[in-house]
Coordinates of C-alpha atoms in Angstrom, one line a residue:
M444 CA 24.2 25.5 61.7
K445 CA 21.7 24.6 64.0
K446 CA 19.8 27.0 65.8
I447 CA 16.0 27.5 67.2
L448 CA 14.9 30.5 64.8
N449 CA 12.8 31.9 62.5
N450 CA 14.5 34.1 60.2
P451 CA 17.9 34.8 61.2
N452 CA 17.6 38.7 60.7
D453 CA 14.4 38.9 63.2
V454 CA 16.4 37.0 65.8
V455 CA 17.0 40.2 67.7
D456 CA 13.4 41.7 67.2
E457 CA 11.6 38.5 68.4
M458 CA 13.8 38.2 71.4
L459 CA 13.3 41.4 72.7
D460 CA 9.5 40.6 72.3
G461 CA 10.1 37.5 74.2
M462 CA 11.8 38.8 77.0
V463 CA 8.5 41.4 77.3
V464 CA 6.4 38.7 77.2
A465 CA 8.3 36.7 79.9
H466 CA 9.2 39.2 82.5
S467 CA 6.2 42.1 81.8
D468 CA 6.2 42.8 85.4
L469 CA 9.8 44.0 85.2
I470 CA 10.7 45.5 81.8
R471 CA 8.7 47.3 78.7
R472 CA 10.1 47.7 75.2
I473 CA 9.8 51.2 73.7
P474 CA 8.0 50.7 70.7
G475 CA 9.7 50.7 67.4
T476 CA 13.0 50.6 69.0
T477 CA 15.3 48.1 70.3
V478 CA 15.3 49.5 73.7
I479 CA 14.4 47.6 76.9
V480 CA 13.6 50.0 80.1
R481 CA 12.6 49.3 83.7
K482 CA 8.7 49.3 84.1
G483 CA 7.7 52.7 85.6
S484 CA 10.5 54.7 84.3
P485 CA 11.5 57.2 84.3
V486 CA 12.2 57.2 88.1
V487 CA 11.3 60.3 90.2
G488 CA 14.5 61.8 92.0
K489 CA 16.7 59.0 90.3
V490 CA 19.8 59.3 87.5
G491 CA 19.1 57.2 84.9
I492 CA 21.6 54.5 83.8
V493 CA 22.0 52.9 80.3
S494 CA 23.8 50.4 78.9
G495 CA 23.8 47.9 75.5
G496 CA 25.9 46.8 72.9
G497 CA 25.6 44.1 70.4
S498 CA 23.1 41.1 71.1
G499 CA 24.4 38.0 71.5
H500 CA 25.7 38.4 75.0
E501 CA 22.5 37.5 76.9
P502 CA 21.4 37.9 79.4
S503 CA 23.6 41.3 79.1
H504 CA 22.2 44.0 78.9
A505 CA 18.5 43.7 79.1
G506 CA 18.7 41.0 81.7
Y507 CA 20.1 43.6 83.8
V508 CA 17.2 45.9 83.5
G509 CA 15.3 46.9 86.6
E510 CA 15.3 48.1 90.5
G511 CA 18.9 48.4 91.7
M512 CA 20.5 48.1 88.2
L513 CA 20.1 49.4 84.9
D514 CA 16.9 51.8 84.0
A515 CA 17.5 50.9 79.8
A516 CA 19.4 48.7 77.8
V517 CA 19.9 49.3 74.2
A518 CA 20.3 46.0 71.8
G519 CA 22.3 46.4 68.2
E520 CA 22.4 43.6 65.8
V521 CA 24.3 40.4 66.9
F522 CA 27.9 41.7 67.7
T523 CA 27.0 45.1 66.7
S524 CA 26.8 48.3 68.1
P525 CA 23.4 49.9 68.6
T526 CA 22.7 53.3 66.8
P527 CA 23.0 56.4 68.1
D528 CA 19.2 57.2 67.7
Q529 CA 18.3 54.2 69.7
I530 CA 20.6 55.1 72.7
Y531 CA 19.1 58.5 72.3
E532 CA 15.8 57.2 72.5
A533 CA 16.5 55.2 75.9
I534 CA 18.2 58.5 77.3
K535 CA 15.2 60.6 76.9
E536 CA 13.1 57.9 78.1
V537 CA 14.9 57.3 81.5
D538 CA 15.9 60.5 82.5
S539 CA 13.9 62.2 85.3
G540 CA 15.9 65.7 85.4
K541 CA 18.8 64.2 87.7
G542 CA 20.9 63.4 84.6
V543 CA 21.7 59.9 82.7
L544 CA 24.9 57.7 83.4
L545 CA 26.1 55.6 79.9
V546 CA 27.8 52.5 80.8
I547 CA 30.0 51.5 77.4
K548 CA 32.0 48.6 77.1
N549 CA 35.2 49.4 75.1
Y550 CA 34.7 48.7 71.6
T551 CA 35.2 51.0 69.3
G552 CA 31.6 51.2 67.8
D553 CA 30.0 51.7 71.1
V554 CA 32.0 54.2 72.3
L555 CA 31.5 56.4 69.2
N556 CA 27.8 55.6 69.2
F557 CA 27.1 56.1 72.7
E558 CA 29.0 59.5 72.4
M559 CA 27.1 60.5 69.3
A560 CA 23.8 59.8 71.5
A561 CA 24.8 62.1 74.2
E562 CA 25.8 65.0 72.3
L563 CA 21.8 64.7 70.9
A564 CA 20.6 64.5 74.4
E565 CA 22.7 67.1 75.9
A566 CA 21.5 69.4 73.0
D567 CA 18.2 68.7 74.4
G568 CA 19.2 69.8 78.0
I569 CA 19.8 66.5 79.1
K570 CA 22.7 65.9 81.5
V571 CA 24.9 63.1 80.5
A572 CA 27.8 61.7 81.9
K573 CA 30.0 58.4 80.6
V574 CA 32.3 55.7 81.6
V575 CA 34.1 53.1 79.8
V576 CA 34.6 49.8 80.9
N577 CA 37.9 47.9 79.9
D578 CA 38.2 45.3 82.6
D579 CA 39.7 42.5 80.2
V580 CA 43.4 42.1 81.0
A581 CA 44.2 39.8 77.9
V582 CA 45.4 42.1 75.4
E583 CA 45.9 46.1 74.9
D584 CA 44.1 46.2 71.2
S585 CA 42.0 43.9 69.7
T586 CA 39.8 43.4 66.6
F587 CA 37.0 46.1 67.5
T588 CA 39.1 47.9 70.1
S589 CA 41.7 50.4 70.9
G590 CA 42.9 49.6 74.4
R591 CA 41.6 47.0 76.3
R592 CA 38.3 45.3 76.0
G593 CA 34.9 45.6 77.9
I594 CA 33.6 42.0 79.0
A595 CA 31.9 40.3 82.0
G596 CA 33.1 42.8 84.9
T597 CA 30.6 45.2 83.2
V598 CA 28.3 43.5 85.5
F599 CA 29.6 44.8 88.8
I600 CA 29.4 48.6 87.5
H601 CA 25.7 47.8 86.4
K602 CA 25.3 46.6 90.0
I603 CA 27.2 48.9 92.0
A604 CA 26.1 52.2 90.3
G605 CA 22.5 50.9 90.0
A606 CA 22.6 50.6 93.9
L607 CA 23.9 54.2 94.6
A608 CA 21.4 55.6 92.0
E609 CA 18.6 54.0 93.8
T610 CA 19.6 56.3 96.7
G611 CA 18.7 59.3 95.2
A612 CA 22.8 60.4 94.9
S613 CA 23.8 62.5 91.9
L614 CA 24.8 62.1 88.7
E615 CA 28.3 63.3 89.7
E616 CA 28.5 60.6 92.7
V617 CA 26.9 57.7 90.2
E618 CA 29.6 58.5 87.6
E619 CA 32.4 58.5 90.5
I620 CA 31.5 55.3 91.9
A621 CA 31.0 53.5 88.4
K622 CA 34.6 54.9 87.7
Q623 CA 35.9 53.1 91.1
V624 CA 34.4 49.5 90.1
I625 CA 35.9 49.9 86.8
Q626 CA 39.5 50.4 88.3
N627 CA 38.6 47.9 90.8
V628 CA 37.8 45.1 88.5
K629 CA 39.7 42.8 86.2
S630 CA 38.5 40.0 84.1
M631 CA 39.9 37.5 81.5
G632 CA 38.7 34.3 79.5
M633 CA 39.2 31.6 77.4
A634 CA 37.1 29.8 74.6
L635 CA 36.9 25.9 73.6
S636 CA 34.8 26.2 70.6
P637 CA 33.6 29.3 68.6
C638 CA 30.0 30.7 68.1
I639 CA 27.8 31.1 65.1
I640 CA 26.4 34.5 64.2
P641 CA 22.9 33.7 62.8
A642 CA 22.6 35.9 59.8
I643 CA 26.2 34.5 58.9
G644 CA 25.6 30.7 59.5
K645 CA 29.5 29.3 59.9
P646 CA 31.8 29.8 63.0
G647 CA 33.7 33.1 63.5
F648 CA 36.5 31.2 64.1
E649 CA 38.3 27.9 64.2
L650 CA 39.9 25.6 67.1
S651 CA 40.8 22.0 66.8
D652 CA 39.1 19.3 68.9
D653 CA 42.4 19.4 71.4
E654 CA 42.8 23.2 71.0
M655 CA 41.6 26.1 73.6
E656 CA 42.5 29.9 73.2
I657 CA 43.6 31.8 76.1
G658 CA 42.5 35.8 76.3
I659 CA 39.6 35.4 73.9
G660 CA 36.8 38.3 73.6
I661 CA 33.5 37.9 73.7
H662 CA 33.0 38.4 69.8
G663 CA 35.9 35.5 69.0
E664 CA 38.5 38.3 68.8
P665 CA 41.8 36.6 69.2
G666 CA 43.4 36.2 72.4
I667 CA 47.3 35.6 73.7
K668 CA 47.7 32.2 72.2
K669 CA 46.4 29.1 71.5
T670 CA 47.2 25.9 73.4
K671 CA 46.3 22.0 73.7
I672 CA 44.0 21.1 76.1
L673 CA 44.8 22.2 79.4
S674 CA 43.0 21.0 83.0
A675 CA 40.6 23.2 84.4
D676 CA 43.2 24.2 87.3
Q677 CA 45.5 25.1 85.0
V678 CA 43.7 27.0 82.6
V679 CA 42.5 29.1 86.0
D680 CA 46.2 29.4 87.3
I681 CA 47.1 30.9 83.7
L682 CA 44.1 33.4 84.2
L683 CA 44.7 34.2 87.4
E684 CA 48.0 35.0 87.2
K685 CA 47.5 37.9 84.7
V686 CA 44.7 39.0 86.3
L687 CA 45.8 39.4 89.9
Q688 CA 49.0 41.2 88.7
E689 CA 47.1 44.3 87.5
E690 CA 47.6 47.4 89.6
G691 CA 43.9 47.9 90.3
L692 CA 43.9 44.8 92.5
L693 CA 47.1 45.0 94.3
G694 CA 46.8 45.3 98.2
M695 CA 43.5 43.6 97.7
E696 CA 42.0 41.8 101.0
N697 CA 38.4 41.4 100.0
S698 CA 36.7 40.7 96.9
A699 CA 33.8 39.7 94.8
V700 CA 34.4 37.0 92.1
L701 CA 32.4 36.1 88.8
I702 CA 32.5 33.2 86.8
N703 CA 31.0 33.8 83.6
G704 CA 29.9 31.3 81.4
L705 CA 30.2 32.1 77.6
G706 CA 27.0 30.0 76.4
S707 CA 27.5 26.7 76.5
T708 CA 29.6 26.0 79.4
P709 CA 27.7 23.4 81.8
L710 CA 27.6 24.6 85.6
M711 CA 29.2 21.5 86.1
E712 CA 32.4 22.8 84.6
L713 CA 32.0 26.5 85.8
Y714 CA 31.7 25.1 89.6
V715 CA 34.9 23.3 89.1
V716 CA 36.7 26.7 87.8
A717 CA 35.0 28.3 91.0
K718 CA 36.5 26.0 93.4
R719 CA 40.3 26.6 91.9
V720 CA 39.5 30.2 92.1
A721 CA 38.8 29.8 95.6
E722 CA 41.9 27.6 96.4
K723 CA 44.3 30.4 94.6
L724 CA 42.8 33.4 96.3
H725 CA 42.7 31.5 99.9
E726 CA 46.5 30.9 99.1
Q727 CA 46.8 34.7 99.0
N728 CA 45.0 35.4 101.9
I729 CA 42.1 37.2 99.9
K730 CA 38.8 36.9 100.9
I731 CA 35.9 36.3 99.0
H732 CA 32.9 38.2 99.9
S733 CA 30.8 37.3 96.9
S734 CA 30.9 34.3 94.2
Y735 CA 28.4 34.6 91.1
V736 CA 28.4 31.5 88.7
G737 CA 26.6 31.3 85.8
N738 CA 26.3 33.2 82.2
Y739 CA 26.1 36.8 82.7
M740 CA 27.9 38.1 79.7
T741 CA 27.7 35.3 77.0
A742 CA 29.3 35.0 73.5
I743 CA 26.1 33.1 71.8
E744 CA 27.1 29.6 72.2
M745 CA 30.7 29.8 72.8
A746 CA 32.2 27.2 75.0
G747 CA 34.4 28.7 77.8
F748 CA 34.5 30.8 80.5
S749 CA 35.8 34.4 82.0
I750 CA 37.0 35.2 85.5
S751 CA 36.2 38.6 86.8
I752 CA 37.7 39.7 90.4
L753 CA 36.5 43.0 91.9
K754 CA 38.7 44.4 94.9
L755 CA 35.9 45.4 97.3
N756 CA 36.3 47.9 100.1
A757 CA 33.2 49.0 103.0
S758 CA 31.3 51.3 100.5
L759 CA 31.6 49.0 97.4
T760 CA 30.3 46.1 99.9
K761 CA 27.3 47.6 101.0
L762 CA 26.4 48.5 97.4
L763 CA 26.9 45.1 96.1
E764 CA 24.6 43.8 98.8
A765 CA 21.9 46.2 98.0
K766 CA 18.4 45.1 96.5
A767 CA 18.1 44.3 92.9
N768 CA 15.5 42.8 91.0
T769 CA 16.4 42.0 87.3
I770 CA 15.8 39.3 85.3
A771 CA 19.2 37.7 85.6
F772 CA 20.4 39.5 89.1
K773 CA 18.4 39.5 92.0
N774 CA 19.4 40.2 95.7

């Protein structure tokens, strides 16, 4: 294992401290926790939005804490759900009295722990709403999941729900827009090589030099199939064929596209992917309103990418365009 680390068991703690040092104008850390919050939280008159999950997916989720997106992000150990007490601290810290929305990726540990934290907060009199993101169309059940997994499409929920919350909307309104985005965003990914969890020191799965895996999850969960290396265009075509047949995208005329690197994929290759995605959507007379290309939700140093397609309407487009000022997403 070659990594730029000190003690592998301290990597999350040191990473969070480093983020605050580098971006103290945007975020702060609740002492004694793994919670990153928006500087100035709680924001008076605003619904708080909290997300999080295992570390190793940076910039998710702390990279999206700030104006127009999240009010707090809770970090678990690498590929491990954050604990209920940490999530509970985040909820308390960002509640202005208007309530808090929890954005949860659909992994069993995340769902259970966020729900437990919500119960603790509700016992304190805090209003809490929850949405579960399940944008990955590759498989219905996987290693850590009952149902579909939550992957990079989650960033669109952060952005759009966060934008509406900035307007002073109610908890019910913010929850409803988040659910609409979840219904309208579909994703699927692939990998060329595995990643290594620092505390374990060896790859979580194996791929031969001439193999790739279609539909893999962001923790290395099995996908649909392993296959010999295909061209970029061939891979995009396979992923889009499955994504675009989803009911939530039927009748789509306008879209937002997220080409997400999984950690080790050069931008050169991601832009080759973006070119093919644009060609395929153009063939189907689907306009691309916004394109995002880069590392938005990684899997440590996994090589590969995912494609997320969001079906837009006028209200979602306006919220997508709204101001955001976070480490990893700025409008």
